[in-house]
GROMACS .gro file of C-alpha atoms in nm:
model
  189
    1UNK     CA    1  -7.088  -7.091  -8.685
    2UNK     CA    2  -7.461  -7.010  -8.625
    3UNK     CA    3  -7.616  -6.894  -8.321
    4UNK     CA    4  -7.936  -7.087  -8.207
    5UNK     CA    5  -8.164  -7.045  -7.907
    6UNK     CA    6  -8.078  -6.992  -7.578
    7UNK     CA    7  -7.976  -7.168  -7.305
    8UNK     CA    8  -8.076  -7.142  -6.955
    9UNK     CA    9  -7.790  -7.168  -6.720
   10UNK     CA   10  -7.789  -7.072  -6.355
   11UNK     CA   11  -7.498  -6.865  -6.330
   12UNK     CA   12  -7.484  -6.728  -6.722
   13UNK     CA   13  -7.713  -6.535  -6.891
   14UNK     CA   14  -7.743  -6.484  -7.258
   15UNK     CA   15  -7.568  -6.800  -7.318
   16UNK     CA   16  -7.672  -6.933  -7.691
   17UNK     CA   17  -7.639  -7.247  -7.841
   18UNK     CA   18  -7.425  -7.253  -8.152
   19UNK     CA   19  -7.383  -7.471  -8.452
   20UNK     CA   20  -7.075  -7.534  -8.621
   21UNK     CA   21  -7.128  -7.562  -9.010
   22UNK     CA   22  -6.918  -7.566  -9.379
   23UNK     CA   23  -6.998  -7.441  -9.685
   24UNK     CA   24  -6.727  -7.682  -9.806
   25UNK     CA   25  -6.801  -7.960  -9.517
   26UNK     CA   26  -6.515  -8.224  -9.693
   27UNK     CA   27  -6.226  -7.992  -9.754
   28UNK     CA   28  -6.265  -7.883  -9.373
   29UNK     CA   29  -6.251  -8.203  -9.242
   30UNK     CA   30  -5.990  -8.270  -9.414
   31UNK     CA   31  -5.807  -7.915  -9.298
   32UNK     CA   32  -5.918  -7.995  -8.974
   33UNK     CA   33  -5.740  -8.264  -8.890
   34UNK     CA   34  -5.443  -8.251  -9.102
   35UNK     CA   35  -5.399  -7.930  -8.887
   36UNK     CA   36  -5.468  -8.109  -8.514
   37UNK     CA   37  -5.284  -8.493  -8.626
   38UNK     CA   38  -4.968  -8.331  -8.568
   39UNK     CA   39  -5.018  -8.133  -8.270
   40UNK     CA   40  -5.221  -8.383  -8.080
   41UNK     CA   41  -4.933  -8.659  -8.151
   42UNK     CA   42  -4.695  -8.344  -8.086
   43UNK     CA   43  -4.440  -8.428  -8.378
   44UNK     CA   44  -4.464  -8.452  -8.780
   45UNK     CA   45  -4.763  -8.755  -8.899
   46UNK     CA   46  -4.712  -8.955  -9.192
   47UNK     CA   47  -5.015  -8.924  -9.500
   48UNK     CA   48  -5.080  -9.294  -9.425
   49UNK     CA   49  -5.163  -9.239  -9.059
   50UNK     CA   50  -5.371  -8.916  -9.084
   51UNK     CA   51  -5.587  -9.133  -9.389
   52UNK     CA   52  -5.823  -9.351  -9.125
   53UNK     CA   53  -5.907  -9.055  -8.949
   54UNK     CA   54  -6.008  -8.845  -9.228
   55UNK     CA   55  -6.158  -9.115  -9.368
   56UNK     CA   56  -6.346  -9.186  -9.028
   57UNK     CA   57  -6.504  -8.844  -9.036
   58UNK     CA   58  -6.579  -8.808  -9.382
   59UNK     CA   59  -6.784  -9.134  -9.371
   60UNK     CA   60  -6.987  -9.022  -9.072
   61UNK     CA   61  -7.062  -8.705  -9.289
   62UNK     CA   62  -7.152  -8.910  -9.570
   63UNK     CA   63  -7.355  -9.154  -9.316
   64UNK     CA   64  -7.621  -8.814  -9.285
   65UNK     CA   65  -7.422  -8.694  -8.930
   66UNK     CA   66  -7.359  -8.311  -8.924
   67UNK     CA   67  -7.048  -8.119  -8.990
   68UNK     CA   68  -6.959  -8.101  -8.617
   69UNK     CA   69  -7.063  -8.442  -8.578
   70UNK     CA   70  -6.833  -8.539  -8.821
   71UNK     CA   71  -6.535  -8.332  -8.728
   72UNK     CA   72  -6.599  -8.445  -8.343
   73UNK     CA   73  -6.586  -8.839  -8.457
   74UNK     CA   74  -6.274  -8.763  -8.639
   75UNK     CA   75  -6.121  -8.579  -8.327
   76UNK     CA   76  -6.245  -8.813  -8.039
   77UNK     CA   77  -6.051  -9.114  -8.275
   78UNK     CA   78  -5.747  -8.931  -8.235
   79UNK     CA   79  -5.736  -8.807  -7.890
   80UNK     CA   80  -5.815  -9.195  -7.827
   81UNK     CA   81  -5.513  -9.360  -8.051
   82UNK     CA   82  -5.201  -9.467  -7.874
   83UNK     CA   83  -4.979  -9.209  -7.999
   84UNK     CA   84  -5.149  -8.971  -7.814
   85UNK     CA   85  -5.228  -9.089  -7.496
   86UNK     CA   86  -4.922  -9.299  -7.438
   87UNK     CA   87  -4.604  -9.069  -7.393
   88UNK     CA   88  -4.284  -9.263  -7.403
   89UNK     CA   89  -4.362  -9.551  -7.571
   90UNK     CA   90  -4.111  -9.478  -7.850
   91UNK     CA   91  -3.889  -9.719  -7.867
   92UNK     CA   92  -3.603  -9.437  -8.010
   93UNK     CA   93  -3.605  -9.153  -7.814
   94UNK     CA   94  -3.570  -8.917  -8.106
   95UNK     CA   95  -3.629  -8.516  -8.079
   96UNK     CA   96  -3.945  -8.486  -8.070
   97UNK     CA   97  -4.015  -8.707  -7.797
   98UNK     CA   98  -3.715  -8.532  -7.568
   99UNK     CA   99  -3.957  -8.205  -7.628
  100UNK     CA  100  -4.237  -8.426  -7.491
  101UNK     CA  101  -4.078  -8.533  -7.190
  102UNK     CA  102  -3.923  -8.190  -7.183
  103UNK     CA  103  -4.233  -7.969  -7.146
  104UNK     CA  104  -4.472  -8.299  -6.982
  105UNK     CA  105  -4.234  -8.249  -6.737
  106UNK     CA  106  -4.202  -7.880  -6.668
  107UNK     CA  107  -4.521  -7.779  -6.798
  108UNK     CA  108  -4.754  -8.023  -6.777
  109UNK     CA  109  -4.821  -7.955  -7.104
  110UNK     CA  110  -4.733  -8.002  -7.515
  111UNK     CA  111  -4.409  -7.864  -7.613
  112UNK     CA  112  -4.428  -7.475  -7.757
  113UNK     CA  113  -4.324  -7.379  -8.125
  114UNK     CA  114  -4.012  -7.317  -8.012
  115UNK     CA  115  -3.958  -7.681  -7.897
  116UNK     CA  116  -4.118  -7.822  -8.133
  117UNK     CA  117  -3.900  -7.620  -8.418
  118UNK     CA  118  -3.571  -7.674  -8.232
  119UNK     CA  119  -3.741  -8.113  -8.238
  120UNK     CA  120  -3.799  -8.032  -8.605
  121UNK     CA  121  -3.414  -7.931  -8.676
  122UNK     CA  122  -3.258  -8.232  -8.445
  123UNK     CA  123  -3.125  -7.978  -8.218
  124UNK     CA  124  -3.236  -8.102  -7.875
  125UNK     CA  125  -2.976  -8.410  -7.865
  126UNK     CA  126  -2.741  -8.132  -7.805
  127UNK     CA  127  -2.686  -8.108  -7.396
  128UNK     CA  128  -2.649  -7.729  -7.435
  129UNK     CA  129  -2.953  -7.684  -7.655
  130UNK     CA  130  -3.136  -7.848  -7.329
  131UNK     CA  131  -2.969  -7.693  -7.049
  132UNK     CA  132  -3.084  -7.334  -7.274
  133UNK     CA  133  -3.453  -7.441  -7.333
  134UNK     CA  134  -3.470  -7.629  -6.966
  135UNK     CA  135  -3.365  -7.245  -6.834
  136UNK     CA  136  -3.623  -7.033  -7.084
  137UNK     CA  137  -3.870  -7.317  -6.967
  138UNK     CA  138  -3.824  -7.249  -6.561
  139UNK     CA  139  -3.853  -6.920  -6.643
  140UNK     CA  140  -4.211  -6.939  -6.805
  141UNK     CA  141  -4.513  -6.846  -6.578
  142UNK     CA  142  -4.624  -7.244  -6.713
  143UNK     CA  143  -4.370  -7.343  -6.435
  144UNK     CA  144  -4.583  -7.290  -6.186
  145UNK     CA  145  -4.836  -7.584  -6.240
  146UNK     CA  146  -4.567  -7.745  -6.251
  147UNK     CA  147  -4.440  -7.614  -5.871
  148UNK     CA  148  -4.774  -7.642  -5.782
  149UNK     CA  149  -4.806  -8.011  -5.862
  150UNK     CA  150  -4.516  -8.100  -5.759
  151UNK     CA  151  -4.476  -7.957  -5.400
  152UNK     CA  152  -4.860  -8.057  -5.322
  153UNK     CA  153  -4.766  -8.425  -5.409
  154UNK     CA  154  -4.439  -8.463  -5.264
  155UNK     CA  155  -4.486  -8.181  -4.942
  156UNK     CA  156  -4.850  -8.303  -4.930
  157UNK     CA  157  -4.946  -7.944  -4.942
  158UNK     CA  158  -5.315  -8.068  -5.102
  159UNK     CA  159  -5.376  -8.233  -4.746
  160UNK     CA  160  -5.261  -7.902  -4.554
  161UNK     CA  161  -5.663  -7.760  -4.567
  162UNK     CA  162  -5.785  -8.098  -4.461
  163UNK     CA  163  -5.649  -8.041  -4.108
  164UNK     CA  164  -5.712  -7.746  -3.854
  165UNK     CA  165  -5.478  -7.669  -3.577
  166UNK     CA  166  -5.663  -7.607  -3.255
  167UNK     CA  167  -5.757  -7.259  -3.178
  168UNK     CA  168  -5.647  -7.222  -2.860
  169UNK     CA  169  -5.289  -7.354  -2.885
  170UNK     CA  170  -5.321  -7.126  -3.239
  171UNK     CA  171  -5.558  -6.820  -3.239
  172UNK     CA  172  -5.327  -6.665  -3.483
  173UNK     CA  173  -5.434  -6.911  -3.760
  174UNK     CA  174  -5.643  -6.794  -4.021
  175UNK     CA  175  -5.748  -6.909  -4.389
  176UNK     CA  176  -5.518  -6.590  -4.485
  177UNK     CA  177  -5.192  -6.764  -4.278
  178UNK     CA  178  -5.257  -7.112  -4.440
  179UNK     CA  179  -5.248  -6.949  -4.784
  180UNK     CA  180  -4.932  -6.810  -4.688
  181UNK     CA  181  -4.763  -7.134  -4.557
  182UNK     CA  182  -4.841  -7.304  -4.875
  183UNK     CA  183  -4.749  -6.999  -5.109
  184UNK     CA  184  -4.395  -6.961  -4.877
  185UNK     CA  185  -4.320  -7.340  -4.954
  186UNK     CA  186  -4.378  -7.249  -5.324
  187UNK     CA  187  -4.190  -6.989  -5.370
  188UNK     CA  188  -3.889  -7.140  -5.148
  189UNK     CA  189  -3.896  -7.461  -5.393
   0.00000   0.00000   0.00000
């Protein structure tokens, strides 16, 4: 990575522009995205799936587009393919899918390593293996986008701020107490 000129930004100073280069630009791409396939479709890729992507950005380099360029072609054409943007669309349920669900659900995000590893060994058909990684999961600070999203949606806790009690039946009301209503409802959830 090189750093380039500067760039003016209203609230950041000192912010430089950077460009993103290879000494070996092929091999990288390649690297690359043999390293993000498999995490972006958040379970083991077959060689014959990963090939048009590769192949995608390594004609883009060879079409005169930078390294970044290149890599960024490759990446966009993944994060756009069907098995990442659709979850549950397998028509198996295997593992790995049961750690998507899993941590879609409770995180809002991919599965960790250690979901993924327990997905890996065809451990999380196991009811008990579940129950365990559904308890280590609540117990994750990640819950909370999770409590978050889910009492604002269902409590309508997003809409609370959109509405102001009168003052005079309610002088006691304060940005300070709606924080607090929404944060009790949280934490009794």
């Amino acid at each position: 990575m090189k750093e380039e000129e500067a760039i003016w930004m209203r609230h950041r100073k000192g912010v430089k522009n950077h460009v993103v280069d290879s000494s070996q630009p092929e091999a990288d791409i390649e690297r690359i995205l043999r390293e993000f396939i498999p995490r972006a479709y958040r379970r083991p890729v077959a060689e014959e799936q990963m090939i048009p992507f590769i192949k995608l950005a390594k004609d883009r380099l060879a079409s005169g587009r930078t390294f970044e360029e290149a890599v960024r072609s490759g990446i966009t054409a993944v994060l756009c393919s069907p098995q990442f943007l659709l979850l549950n669309s397998e028509p198996v349920v295997d593992d790995y899918a049961i750690a998507s669900r899993m941590s879609y659900f409770l995180w809002s995000t991919m599965p960790d390593e250690e979901l993924l590893q327990l997905a890996a060994e065809g451990k999380l058909k196991d009811p008990a293996v579940r129950q365990a990684q559904v308890e280590r999961m609540i117990a994750d600070p990640k819950i909370e986008t999770f409590v978050n999203d889910f009492t604002g949606q269902w409590l309508d806790l997003y809409d609370l701020e959109f509405t102001t009690p009168d003052m005079r039946l309610y002088p006691e009301f304060d940005p300070l107490l709606l924080e607090a209503m929404k944060e009790e409802t949280r934490l009794f959830f």
